[in-house]
mmCIF file of the C-alpha atoms, coordinates in Angstrom:
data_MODEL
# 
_entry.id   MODEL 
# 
loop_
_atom_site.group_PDB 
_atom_site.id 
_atom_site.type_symbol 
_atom_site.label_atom_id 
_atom_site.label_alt_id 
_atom_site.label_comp_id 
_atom_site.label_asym_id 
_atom_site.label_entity_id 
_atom_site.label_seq_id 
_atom_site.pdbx_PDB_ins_code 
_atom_site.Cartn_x 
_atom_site.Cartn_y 
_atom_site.Cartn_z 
_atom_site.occupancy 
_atom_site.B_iso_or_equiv 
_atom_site.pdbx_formal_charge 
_atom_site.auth_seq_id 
_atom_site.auth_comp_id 
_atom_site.auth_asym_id 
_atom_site.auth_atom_id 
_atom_site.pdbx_PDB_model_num 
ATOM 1  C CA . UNK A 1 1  ? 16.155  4.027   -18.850 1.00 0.00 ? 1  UNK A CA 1 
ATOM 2  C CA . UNK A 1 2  ? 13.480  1.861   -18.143 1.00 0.00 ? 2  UNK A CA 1 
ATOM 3  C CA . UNK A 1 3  ? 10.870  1.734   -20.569 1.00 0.00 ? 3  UNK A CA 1 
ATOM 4  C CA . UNK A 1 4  ? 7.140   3.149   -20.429 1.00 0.00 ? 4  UNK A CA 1 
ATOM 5  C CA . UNK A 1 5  ? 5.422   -0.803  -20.306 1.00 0.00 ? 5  UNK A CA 1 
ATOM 6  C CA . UNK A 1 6  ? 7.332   -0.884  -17.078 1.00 0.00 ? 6  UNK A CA 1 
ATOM 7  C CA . UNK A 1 7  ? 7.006   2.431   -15.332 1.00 0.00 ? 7  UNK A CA 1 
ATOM 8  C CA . UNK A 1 8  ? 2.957   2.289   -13.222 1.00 0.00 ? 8  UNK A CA 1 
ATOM 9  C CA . UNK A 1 9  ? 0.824   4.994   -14.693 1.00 0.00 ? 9  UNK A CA 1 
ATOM 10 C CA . UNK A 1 10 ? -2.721  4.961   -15.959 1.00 0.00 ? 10 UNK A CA 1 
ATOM 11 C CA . UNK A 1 11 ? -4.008  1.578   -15.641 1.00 0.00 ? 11 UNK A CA 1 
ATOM 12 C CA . UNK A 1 12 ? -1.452  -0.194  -17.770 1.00 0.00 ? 12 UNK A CA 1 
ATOM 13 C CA . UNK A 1 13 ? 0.112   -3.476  -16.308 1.00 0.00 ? 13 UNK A CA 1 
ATOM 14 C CA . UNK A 1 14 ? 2.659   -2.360  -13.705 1.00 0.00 ? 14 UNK A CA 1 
ATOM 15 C CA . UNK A 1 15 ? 0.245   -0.206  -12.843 1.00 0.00 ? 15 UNK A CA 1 
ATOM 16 C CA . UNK A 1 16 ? -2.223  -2.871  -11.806 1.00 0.00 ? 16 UNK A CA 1 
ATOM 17 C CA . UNK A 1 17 ? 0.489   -5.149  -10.299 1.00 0.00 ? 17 UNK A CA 1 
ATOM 18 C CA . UNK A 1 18 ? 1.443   -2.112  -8.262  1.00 0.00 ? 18 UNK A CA 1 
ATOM 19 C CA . UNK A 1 19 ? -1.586  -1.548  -6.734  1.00 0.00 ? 19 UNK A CA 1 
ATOM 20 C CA . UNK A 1 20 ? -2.662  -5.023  -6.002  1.00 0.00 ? 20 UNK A CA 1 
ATOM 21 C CA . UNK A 1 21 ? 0.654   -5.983  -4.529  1.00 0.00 ? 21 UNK A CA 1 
ATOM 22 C CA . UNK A 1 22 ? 0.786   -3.755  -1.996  1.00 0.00 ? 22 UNK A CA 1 
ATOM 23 C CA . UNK A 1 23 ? -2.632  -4.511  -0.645  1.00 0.00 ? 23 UNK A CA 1 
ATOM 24 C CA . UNK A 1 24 ? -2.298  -6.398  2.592   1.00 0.00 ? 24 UNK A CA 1 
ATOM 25 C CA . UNK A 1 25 ? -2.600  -10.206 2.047   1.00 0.00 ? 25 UNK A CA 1 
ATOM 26 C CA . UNK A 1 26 ? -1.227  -10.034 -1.503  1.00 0.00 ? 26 UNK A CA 1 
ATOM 27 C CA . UNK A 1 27 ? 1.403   -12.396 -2.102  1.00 0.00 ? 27 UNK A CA 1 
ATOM 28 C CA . UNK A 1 28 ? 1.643   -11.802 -5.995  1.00 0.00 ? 28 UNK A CA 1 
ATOM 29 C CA . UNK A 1 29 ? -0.453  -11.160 -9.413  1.00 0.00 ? 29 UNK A CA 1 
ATOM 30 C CA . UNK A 1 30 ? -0.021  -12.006 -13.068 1.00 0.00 ? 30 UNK A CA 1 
ATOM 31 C CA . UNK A 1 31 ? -2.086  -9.299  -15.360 1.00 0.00 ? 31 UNK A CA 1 
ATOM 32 C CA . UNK A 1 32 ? -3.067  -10.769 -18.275 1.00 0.00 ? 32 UNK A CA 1 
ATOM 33 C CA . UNK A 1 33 ? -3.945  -8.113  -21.452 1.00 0.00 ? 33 UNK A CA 1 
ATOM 34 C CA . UNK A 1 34 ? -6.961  -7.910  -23.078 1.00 0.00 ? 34 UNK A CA 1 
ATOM 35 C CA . UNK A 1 35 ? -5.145  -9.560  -26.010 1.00 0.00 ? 35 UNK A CA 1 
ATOM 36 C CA . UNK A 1 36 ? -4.242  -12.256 -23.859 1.00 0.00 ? 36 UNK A CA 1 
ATOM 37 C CA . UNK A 1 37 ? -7.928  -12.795 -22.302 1.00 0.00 ? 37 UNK A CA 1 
ATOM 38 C CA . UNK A 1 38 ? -10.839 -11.762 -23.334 1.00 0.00 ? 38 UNK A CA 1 
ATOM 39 C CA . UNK A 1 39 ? -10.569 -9.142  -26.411 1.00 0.00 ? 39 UNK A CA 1 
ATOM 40 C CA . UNK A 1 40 ? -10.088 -5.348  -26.031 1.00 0.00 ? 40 UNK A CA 1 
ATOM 41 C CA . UNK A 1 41 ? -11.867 -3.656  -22.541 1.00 0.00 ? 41 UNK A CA 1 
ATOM 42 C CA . UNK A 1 42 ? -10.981 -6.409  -20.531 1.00 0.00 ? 42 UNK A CA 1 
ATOM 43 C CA . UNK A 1 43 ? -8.049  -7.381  -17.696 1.00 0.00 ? 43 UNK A CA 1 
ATOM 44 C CA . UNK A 1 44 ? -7.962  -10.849 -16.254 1.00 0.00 ? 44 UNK A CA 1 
ATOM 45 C CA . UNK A 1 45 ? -5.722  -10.987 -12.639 1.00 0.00 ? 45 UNK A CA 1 
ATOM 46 C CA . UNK A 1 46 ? -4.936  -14.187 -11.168 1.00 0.00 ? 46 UNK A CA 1 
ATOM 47 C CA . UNK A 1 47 ? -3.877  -13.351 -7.264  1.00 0.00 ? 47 UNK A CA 1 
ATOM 48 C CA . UNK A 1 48 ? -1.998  -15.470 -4.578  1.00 0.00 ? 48 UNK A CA 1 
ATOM 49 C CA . UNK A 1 49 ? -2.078  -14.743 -0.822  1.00 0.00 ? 49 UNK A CA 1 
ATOM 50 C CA . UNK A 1 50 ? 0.875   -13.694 1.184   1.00 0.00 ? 50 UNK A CA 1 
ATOM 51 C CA . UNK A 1 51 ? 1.490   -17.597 1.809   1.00 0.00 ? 51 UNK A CA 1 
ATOM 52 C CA . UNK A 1 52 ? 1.124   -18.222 -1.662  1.00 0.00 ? 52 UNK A CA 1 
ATOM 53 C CA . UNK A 1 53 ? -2.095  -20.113 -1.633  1.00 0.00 ? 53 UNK A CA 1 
ATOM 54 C CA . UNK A 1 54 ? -5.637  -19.363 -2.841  1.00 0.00 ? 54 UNK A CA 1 
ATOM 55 C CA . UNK A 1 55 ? -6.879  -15.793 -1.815  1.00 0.00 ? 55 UNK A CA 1 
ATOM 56 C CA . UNK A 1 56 ? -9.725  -15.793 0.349   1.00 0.00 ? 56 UNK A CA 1 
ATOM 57 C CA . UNK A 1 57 ? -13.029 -15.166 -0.875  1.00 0.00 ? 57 UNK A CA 1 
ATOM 58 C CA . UNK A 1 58 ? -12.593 -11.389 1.093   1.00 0.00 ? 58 UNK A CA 1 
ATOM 59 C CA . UNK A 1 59 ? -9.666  -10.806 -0.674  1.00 0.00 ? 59 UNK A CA 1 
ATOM 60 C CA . UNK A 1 60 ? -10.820 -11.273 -3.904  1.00 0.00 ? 60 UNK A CA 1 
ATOM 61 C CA . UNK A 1 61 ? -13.350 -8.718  -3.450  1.00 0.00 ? 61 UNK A CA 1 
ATOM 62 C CA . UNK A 1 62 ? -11.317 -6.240  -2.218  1.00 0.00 ? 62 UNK A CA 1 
ATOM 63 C CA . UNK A 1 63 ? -9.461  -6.744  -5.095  1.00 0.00 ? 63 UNK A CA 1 
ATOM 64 C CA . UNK A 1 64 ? -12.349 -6.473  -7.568  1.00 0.00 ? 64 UNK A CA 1 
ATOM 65 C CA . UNK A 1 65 ? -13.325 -3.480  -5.729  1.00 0.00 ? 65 UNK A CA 1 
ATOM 66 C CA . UNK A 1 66 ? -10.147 -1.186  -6.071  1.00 0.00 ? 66 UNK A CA 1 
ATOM 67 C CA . UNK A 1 67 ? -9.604  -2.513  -9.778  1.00 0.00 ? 67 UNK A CA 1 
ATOM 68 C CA . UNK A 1 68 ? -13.418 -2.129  -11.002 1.00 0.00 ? 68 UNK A CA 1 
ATOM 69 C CA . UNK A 1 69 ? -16.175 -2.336  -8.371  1.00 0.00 ? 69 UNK A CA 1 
ATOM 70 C CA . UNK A 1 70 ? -19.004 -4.418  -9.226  1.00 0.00 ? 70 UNK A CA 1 
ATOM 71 C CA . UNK A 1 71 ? -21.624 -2.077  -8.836  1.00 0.00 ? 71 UNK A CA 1 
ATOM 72 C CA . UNK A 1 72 ? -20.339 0.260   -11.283 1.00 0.00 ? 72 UNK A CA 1 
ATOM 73 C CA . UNK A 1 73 ? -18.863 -1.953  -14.431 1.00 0.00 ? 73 UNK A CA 1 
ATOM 74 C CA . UNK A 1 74 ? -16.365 0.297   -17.138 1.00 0.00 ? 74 UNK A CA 1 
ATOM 75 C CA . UNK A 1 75 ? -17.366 3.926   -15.147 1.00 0.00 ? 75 UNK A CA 1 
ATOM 76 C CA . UNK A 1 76 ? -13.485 4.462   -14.388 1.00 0.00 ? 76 UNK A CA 1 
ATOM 77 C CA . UNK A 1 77 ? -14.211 4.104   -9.978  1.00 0.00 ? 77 UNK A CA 1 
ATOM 78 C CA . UNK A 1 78 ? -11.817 1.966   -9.475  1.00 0.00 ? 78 UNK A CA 1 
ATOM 79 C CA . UNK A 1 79 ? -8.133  2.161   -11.181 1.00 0.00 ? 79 UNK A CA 1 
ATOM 80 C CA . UNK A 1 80 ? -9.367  0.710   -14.384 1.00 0.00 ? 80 UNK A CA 1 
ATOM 81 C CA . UNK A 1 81 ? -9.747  2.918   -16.887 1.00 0.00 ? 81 UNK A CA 1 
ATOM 82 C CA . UNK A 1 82 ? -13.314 3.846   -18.241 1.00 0.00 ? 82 UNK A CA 1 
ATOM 83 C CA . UNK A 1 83 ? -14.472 0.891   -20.493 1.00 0.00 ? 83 UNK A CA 1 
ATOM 84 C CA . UNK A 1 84 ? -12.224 -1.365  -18.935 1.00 0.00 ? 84 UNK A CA 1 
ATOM 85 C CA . UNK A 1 85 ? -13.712 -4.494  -17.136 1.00 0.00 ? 85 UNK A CA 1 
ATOM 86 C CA . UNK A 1 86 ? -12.170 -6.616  -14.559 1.00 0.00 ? 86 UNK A CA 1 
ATOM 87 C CA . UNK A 1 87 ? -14.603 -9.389  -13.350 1.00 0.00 ? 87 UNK A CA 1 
ATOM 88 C CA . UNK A 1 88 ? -13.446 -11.484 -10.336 1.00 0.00 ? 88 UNK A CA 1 
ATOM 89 C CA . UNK A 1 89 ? -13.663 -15.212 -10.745 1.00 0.00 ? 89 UNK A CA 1 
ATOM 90 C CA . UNK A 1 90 ? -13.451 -18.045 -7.740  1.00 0.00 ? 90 UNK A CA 1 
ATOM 91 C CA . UNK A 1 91 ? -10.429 -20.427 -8.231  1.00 0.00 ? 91 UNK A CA 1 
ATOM 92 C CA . UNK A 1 92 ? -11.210 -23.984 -8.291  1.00 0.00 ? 92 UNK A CA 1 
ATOM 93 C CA . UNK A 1 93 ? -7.261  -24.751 -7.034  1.00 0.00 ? 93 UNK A CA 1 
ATOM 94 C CA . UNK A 1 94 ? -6.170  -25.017 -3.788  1.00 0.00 ? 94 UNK A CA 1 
# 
């Protein structure tokens, strides 16, 4: 049976890596907890392209968009929970 931190539902870390994963482009994601990151309220994502480079600019947004769109911070719009901000940051790899 698998256990619950592994089955997608409500914003928890499969979840996210569910979601972003099958967008278009995606070639993988590593979800970092708030714990991890940046205290409680917050989810850091580092993304790679389907060729397993830097994402594109377009990409990233897209991203930021369907996890927590800019324009409406912690409101629950996107498929972080209410109170829960993911803020998209440029790589300086690649």
């Amino acid at each position: 049976m698998a256990s619950l931190s592994s089955q997608a539902f409500g914003g928890n870390v499969a979840d996210y890596k569910q979601k972003i994963n099958a967008m278009d482009g995606v070639g993988g994601c590593k979800v970092y907890r708030a714990s991890e990151w940046n205290g409680g309220g917050s989810v850091k994502i580092v993304v790679i392209n389907s060729e397993f480079e830097k994402p594109s600019d377009e990409m990233i947004e897209n991203i930021q968009t369907l996890i927590d769109p800019e324009t409406n911070h912690g409101e629950g719009l996107g498929i972080a929970p209410i109170r829960t901000y993911c803020i998209s940051c440029r790589s300086k790899c690649g």
